[in-house]
GROMACS .gro file of N, CA and C in nm:
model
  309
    1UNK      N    1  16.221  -1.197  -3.925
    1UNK     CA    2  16.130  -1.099  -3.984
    1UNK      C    3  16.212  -0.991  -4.056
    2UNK      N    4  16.197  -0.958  -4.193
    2UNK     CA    5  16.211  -0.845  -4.251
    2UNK      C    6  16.183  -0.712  -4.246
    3UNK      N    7  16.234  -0.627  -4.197
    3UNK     CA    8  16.213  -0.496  -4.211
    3UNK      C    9  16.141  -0.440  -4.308
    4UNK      N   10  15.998  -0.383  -4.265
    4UNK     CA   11  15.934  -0.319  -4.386
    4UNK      C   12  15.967  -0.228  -4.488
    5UNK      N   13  16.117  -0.137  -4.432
    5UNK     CA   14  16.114  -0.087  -4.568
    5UNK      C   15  16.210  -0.124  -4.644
    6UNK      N   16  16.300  -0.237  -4.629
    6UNK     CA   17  16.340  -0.300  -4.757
    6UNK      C   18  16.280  -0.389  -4.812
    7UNK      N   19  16.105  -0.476  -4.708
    7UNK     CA   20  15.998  -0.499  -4.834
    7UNK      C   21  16.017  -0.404  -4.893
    8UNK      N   22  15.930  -0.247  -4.849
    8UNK     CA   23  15.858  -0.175  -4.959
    8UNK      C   24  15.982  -0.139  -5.033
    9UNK      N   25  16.129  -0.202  -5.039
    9UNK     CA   26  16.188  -0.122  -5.119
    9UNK      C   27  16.179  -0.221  -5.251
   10UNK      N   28  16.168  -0.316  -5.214
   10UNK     CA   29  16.199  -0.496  -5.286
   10UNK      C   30  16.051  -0.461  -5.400
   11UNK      N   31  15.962  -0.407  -5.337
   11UNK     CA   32  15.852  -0.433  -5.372
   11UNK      C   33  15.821  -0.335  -5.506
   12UNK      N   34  15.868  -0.211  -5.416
   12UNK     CA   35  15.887  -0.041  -5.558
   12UNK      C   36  15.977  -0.102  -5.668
   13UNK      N   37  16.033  -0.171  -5.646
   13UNK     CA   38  16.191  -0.197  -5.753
   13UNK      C   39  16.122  -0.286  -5.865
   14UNK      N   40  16.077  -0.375  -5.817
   14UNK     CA   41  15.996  -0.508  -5.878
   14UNK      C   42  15.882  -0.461  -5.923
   15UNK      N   43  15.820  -0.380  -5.887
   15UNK     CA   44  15.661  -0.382  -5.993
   15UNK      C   45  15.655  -0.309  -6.071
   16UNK      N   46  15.788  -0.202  -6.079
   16UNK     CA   47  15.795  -0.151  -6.217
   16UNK      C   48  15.872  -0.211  -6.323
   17UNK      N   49  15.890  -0.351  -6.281
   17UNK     CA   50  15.993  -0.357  -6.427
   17UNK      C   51  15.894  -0.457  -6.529
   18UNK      N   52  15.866  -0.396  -6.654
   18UNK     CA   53  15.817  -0.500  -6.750
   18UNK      C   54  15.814  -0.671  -6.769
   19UNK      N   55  15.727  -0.691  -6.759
   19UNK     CA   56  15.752  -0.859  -6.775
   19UNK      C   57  15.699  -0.936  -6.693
   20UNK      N   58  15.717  -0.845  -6.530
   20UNK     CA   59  15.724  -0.907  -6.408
   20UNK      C   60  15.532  -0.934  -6.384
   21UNK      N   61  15.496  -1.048  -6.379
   21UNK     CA   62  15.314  -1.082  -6.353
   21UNK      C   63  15.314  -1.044  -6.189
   22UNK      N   64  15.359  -1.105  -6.117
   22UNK     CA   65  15.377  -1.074  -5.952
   22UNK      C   66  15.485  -1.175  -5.847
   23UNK      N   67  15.450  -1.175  -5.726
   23UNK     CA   68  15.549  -1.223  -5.669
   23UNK      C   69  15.546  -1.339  -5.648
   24UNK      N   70  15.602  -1.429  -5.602
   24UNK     CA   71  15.563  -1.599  -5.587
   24UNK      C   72  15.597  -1.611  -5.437
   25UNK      N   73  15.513  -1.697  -5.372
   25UNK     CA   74  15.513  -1.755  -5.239
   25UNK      C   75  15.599  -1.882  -5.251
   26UNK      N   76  15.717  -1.853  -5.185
   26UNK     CA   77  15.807  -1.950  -5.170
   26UNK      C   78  15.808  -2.101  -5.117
   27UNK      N   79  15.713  -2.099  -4.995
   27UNK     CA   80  15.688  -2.190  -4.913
   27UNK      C   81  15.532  -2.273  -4.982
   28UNK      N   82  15.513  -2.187  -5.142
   28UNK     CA   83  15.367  -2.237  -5.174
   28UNK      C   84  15.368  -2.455  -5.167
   29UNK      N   85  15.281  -2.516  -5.122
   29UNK     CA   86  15.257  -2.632  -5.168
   29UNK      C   87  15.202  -2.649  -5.268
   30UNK      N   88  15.104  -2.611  -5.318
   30UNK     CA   89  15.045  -2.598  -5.508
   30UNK      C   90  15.030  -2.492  -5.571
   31UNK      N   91  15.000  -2.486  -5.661
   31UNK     CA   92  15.016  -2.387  -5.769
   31UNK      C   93  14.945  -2.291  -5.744
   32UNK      N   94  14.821  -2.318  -5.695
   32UNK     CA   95  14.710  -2.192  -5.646
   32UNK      C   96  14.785  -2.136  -5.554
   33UNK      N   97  14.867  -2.153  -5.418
   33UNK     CA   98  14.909  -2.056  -5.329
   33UNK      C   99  15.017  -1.982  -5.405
   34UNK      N  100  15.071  -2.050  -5.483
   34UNK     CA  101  15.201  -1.948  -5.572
   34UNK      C  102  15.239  -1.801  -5.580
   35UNK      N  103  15.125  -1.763  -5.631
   35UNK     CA  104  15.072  -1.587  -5.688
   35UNK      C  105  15.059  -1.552  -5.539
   36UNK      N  106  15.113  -1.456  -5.503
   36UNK     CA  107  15.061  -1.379  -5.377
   36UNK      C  108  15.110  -1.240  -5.401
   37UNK      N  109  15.027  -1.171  -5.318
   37UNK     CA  110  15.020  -0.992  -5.319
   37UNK      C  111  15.162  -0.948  -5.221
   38UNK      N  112  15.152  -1.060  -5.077
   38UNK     CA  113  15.248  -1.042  -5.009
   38UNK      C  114  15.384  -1.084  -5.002
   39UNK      N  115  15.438  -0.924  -5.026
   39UNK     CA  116  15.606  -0.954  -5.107
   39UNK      C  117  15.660  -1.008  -4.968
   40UNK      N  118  15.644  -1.039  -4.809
   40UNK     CA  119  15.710  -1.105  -4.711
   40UNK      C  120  15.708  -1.250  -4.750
   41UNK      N  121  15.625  -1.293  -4.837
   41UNK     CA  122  15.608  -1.448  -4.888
   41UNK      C  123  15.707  -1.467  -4.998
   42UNK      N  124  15.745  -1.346  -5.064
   42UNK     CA  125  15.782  -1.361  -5.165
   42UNK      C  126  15.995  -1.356  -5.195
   43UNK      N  127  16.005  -1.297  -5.059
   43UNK     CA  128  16.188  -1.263  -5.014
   43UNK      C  129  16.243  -1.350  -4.905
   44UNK      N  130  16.345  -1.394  -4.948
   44UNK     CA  131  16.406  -1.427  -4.828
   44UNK      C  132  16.544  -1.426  -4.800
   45UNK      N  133  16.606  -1.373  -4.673
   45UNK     CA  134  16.687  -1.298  -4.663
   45UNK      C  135  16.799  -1.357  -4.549
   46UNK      N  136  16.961  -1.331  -4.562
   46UNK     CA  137  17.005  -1.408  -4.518
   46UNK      C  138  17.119  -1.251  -4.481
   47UNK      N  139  17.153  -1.251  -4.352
   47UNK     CA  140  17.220  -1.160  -4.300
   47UNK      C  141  17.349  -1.204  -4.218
   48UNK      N  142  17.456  -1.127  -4.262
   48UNK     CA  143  17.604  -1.164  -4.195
   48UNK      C  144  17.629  -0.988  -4.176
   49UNK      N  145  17.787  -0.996  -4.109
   49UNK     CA  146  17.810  -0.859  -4.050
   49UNK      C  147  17.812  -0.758  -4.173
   50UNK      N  148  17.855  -0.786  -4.228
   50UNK     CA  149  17.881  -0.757  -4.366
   50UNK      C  150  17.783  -0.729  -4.535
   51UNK      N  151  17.716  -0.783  -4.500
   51UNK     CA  152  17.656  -0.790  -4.648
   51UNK      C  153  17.560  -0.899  -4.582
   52UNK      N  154  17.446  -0.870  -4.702
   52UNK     CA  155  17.271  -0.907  -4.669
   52UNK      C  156  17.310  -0.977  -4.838
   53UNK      N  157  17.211  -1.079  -4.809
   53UNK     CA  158  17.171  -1.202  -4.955
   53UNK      C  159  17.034  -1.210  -4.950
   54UNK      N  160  16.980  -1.172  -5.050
   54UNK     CA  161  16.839  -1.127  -5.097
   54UNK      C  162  16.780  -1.239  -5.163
   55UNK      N  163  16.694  -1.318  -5.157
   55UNK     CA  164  16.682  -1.415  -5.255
   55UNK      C  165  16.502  -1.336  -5.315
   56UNK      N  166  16.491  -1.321  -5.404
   56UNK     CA  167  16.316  -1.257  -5.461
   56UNK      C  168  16.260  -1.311  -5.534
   57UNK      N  169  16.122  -1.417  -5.519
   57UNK     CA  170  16.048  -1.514  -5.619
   57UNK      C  171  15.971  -1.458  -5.712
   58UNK      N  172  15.945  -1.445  -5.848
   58UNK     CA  173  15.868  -1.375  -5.862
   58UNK      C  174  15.845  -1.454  -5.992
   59UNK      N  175  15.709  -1.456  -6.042
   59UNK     CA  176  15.635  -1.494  -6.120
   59UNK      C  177  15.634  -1.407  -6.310
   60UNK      N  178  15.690  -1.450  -6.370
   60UNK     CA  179  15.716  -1.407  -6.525
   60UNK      C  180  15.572  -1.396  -6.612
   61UNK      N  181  15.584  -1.310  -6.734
   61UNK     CA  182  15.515  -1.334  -6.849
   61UNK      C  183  15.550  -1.410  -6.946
   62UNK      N  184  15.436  -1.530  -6.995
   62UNK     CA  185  15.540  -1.626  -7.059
   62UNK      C  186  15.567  -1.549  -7.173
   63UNK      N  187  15.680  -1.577  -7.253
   63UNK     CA  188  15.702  -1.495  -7.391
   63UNK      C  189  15.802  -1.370  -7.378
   64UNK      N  190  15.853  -1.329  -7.266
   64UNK     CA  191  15.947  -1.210  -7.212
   64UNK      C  192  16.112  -1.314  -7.226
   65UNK      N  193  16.193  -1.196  -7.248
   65UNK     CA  194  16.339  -1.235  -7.238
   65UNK      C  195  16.345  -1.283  -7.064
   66UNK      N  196  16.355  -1.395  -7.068
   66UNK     CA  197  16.378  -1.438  -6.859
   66UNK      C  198  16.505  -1.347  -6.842
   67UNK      N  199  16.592  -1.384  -6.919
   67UNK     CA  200  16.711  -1.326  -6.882
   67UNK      C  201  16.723  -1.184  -6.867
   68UNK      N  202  16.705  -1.092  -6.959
   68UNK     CA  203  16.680  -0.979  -6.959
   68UNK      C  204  16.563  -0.900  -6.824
   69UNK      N  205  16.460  -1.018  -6.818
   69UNK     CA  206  16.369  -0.909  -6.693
   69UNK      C  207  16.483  -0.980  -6.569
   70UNK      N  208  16.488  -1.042  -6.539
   70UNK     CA  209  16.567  -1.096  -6.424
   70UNK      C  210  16.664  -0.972  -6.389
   71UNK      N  211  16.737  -0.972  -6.502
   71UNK     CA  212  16.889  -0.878  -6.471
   71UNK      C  213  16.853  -0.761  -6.412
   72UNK      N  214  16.719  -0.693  -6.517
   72UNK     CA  215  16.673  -0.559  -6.455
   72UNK      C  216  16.622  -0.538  -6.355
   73UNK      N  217  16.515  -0.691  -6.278
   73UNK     CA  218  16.483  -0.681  -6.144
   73UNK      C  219  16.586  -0.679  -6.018
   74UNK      N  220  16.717  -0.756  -6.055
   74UNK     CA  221  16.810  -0.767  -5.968
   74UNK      C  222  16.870  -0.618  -5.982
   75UNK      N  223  16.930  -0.561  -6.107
   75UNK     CA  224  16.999  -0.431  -6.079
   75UNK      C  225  16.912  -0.329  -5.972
   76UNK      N  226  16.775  -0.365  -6.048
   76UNK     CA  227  16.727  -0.264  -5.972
   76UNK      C  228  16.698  -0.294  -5.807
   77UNK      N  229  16.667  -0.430  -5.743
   77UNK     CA  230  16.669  -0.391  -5.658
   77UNK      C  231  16.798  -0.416  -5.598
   78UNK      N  232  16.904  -0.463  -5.608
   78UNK     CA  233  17.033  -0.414  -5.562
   78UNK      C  234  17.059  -0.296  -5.500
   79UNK      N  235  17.013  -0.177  -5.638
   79UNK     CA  236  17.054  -0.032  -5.636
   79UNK      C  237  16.943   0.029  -5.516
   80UNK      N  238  16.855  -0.042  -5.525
   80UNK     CA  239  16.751   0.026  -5.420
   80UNK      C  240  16.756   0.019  -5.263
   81UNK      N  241  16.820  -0.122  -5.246
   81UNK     CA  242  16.845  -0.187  -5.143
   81UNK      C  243  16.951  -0.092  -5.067
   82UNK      N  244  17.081  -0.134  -5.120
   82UNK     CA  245  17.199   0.037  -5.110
   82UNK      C  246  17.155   0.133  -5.091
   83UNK      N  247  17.083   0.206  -5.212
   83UNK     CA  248  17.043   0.327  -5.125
   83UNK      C  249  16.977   0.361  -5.019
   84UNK      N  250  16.889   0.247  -4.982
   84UNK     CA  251  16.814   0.292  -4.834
   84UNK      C  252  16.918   0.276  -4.744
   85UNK      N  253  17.046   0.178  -4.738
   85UNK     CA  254  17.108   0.167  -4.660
   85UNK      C  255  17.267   0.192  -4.625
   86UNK      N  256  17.208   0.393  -4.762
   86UNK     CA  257  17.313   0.463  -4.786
   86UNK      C  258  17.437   0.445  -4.807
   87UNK      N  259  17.428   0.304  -4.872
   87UNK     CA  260  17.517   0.241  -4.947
   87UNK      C  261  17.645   0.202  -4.854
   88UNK      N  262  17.592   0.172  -4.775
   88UNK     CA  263  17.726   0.132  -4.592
   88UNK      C  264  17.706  -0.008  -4.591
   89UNK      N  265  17.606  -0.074  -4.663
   89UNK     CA  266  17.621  -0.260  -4.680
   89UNK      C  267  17.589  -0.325  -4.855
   90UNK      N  268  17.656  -0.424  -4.824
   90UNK     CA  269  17.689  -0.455  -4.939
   90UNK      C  270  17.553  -0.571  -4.981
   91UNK      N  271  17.451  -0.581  -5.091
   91UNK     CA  272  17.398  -0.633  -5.093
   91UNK      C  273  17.399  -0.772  -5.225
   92UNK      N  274  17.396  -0.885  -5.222
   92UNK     CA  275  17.367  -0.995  -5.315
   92UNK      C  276  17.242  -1.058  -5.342
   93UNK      N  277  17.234  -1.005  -5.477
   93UNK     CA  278  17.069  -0.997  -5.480
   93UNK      C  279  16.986  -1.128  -5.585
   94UNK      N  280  16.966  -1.235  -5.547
   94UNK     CA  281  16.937  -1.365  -5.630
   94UNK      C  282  16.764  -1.376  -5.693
   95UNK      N  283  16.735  -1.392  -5.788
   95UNK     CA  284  16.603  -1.380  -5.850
   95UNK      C  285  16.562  -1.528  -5.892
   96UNK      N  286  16.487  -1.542  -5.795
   96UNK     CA  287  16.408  -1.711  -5.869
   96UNK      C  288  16.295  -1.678  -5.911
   97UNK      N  289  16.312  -1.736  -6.099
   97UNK     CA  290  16.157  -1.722  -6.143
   97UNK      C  291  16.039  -1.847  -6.135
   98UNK      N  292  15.974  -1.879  -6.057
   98UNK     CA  293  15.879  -1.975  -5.972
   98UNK      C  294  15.816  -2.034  -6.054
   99UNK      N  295  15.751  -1.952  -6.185
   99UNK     CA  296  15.665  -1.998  -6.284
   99UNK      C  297  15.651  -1.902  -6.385
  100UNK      N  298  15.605  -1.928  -6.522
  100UNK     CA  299  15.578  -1.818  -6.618
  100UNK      C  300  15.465  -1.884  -6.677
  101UNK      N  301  15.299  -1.711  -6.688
  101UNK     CA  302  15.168  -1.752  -6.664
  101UNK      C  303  15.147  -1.657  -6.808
  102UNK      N  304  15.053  -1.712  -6.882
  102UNK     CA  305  14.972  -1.653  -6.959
  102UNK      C  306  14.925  -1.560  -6.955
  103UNK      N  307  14.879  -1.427  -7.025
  103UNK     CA  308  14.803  -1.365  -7.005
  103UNK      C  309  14.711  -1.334  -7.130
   0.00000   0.00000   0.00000
């Protein structure tokens, strides 16, 4: 289980950045479970003494630079991640984009 406030930190970082439609359910079996509200569906997280590995699914606008929103979702939550954890662990922060949806 994840600690809620590096969800809510995963979560503040990610819904402001342009591009981003919402989060993707990792474990989805079809396309309808995909889209979900709940960012615990959407992270998954791998912890050593040292440094935390972030993996964050998240669902694109088709027609956006992938590359470009990706980078900004990772800087940002990198930087967010650190600061809650006053920058005393080192974080690696991986962005899978699940699908890209019309609007």
């Amino acid at each position: 289980m994840i600690n809620k406030a590096i969800l809510d930190s995963i979560s503040n970082a990610v819904v402001t950045v342009p591009g981003v439609a919402s989060f993707a359910n990792y474990a989805a079996k079809s396309e309808s479970e995909l889209k979900t509200e709940d960012i615990a569906k959407a992270v998954e997280m791998v912890s050593t003494d040292t440094m935390d590995r972030v993996k964050v699914h998240i669902i694109l606008i088709n027609g956006v630079n992938i590359r470009d929103v990706v980078s900004e979702v990772q800087i940002r939550v990198k930087y967010e991640l650190e600061k809650l954890s006053q920058f005393v662990r080192n974080y690696i922060v991986d962005i899978a984009v699940d699908d890209l949806i019309v609007v």
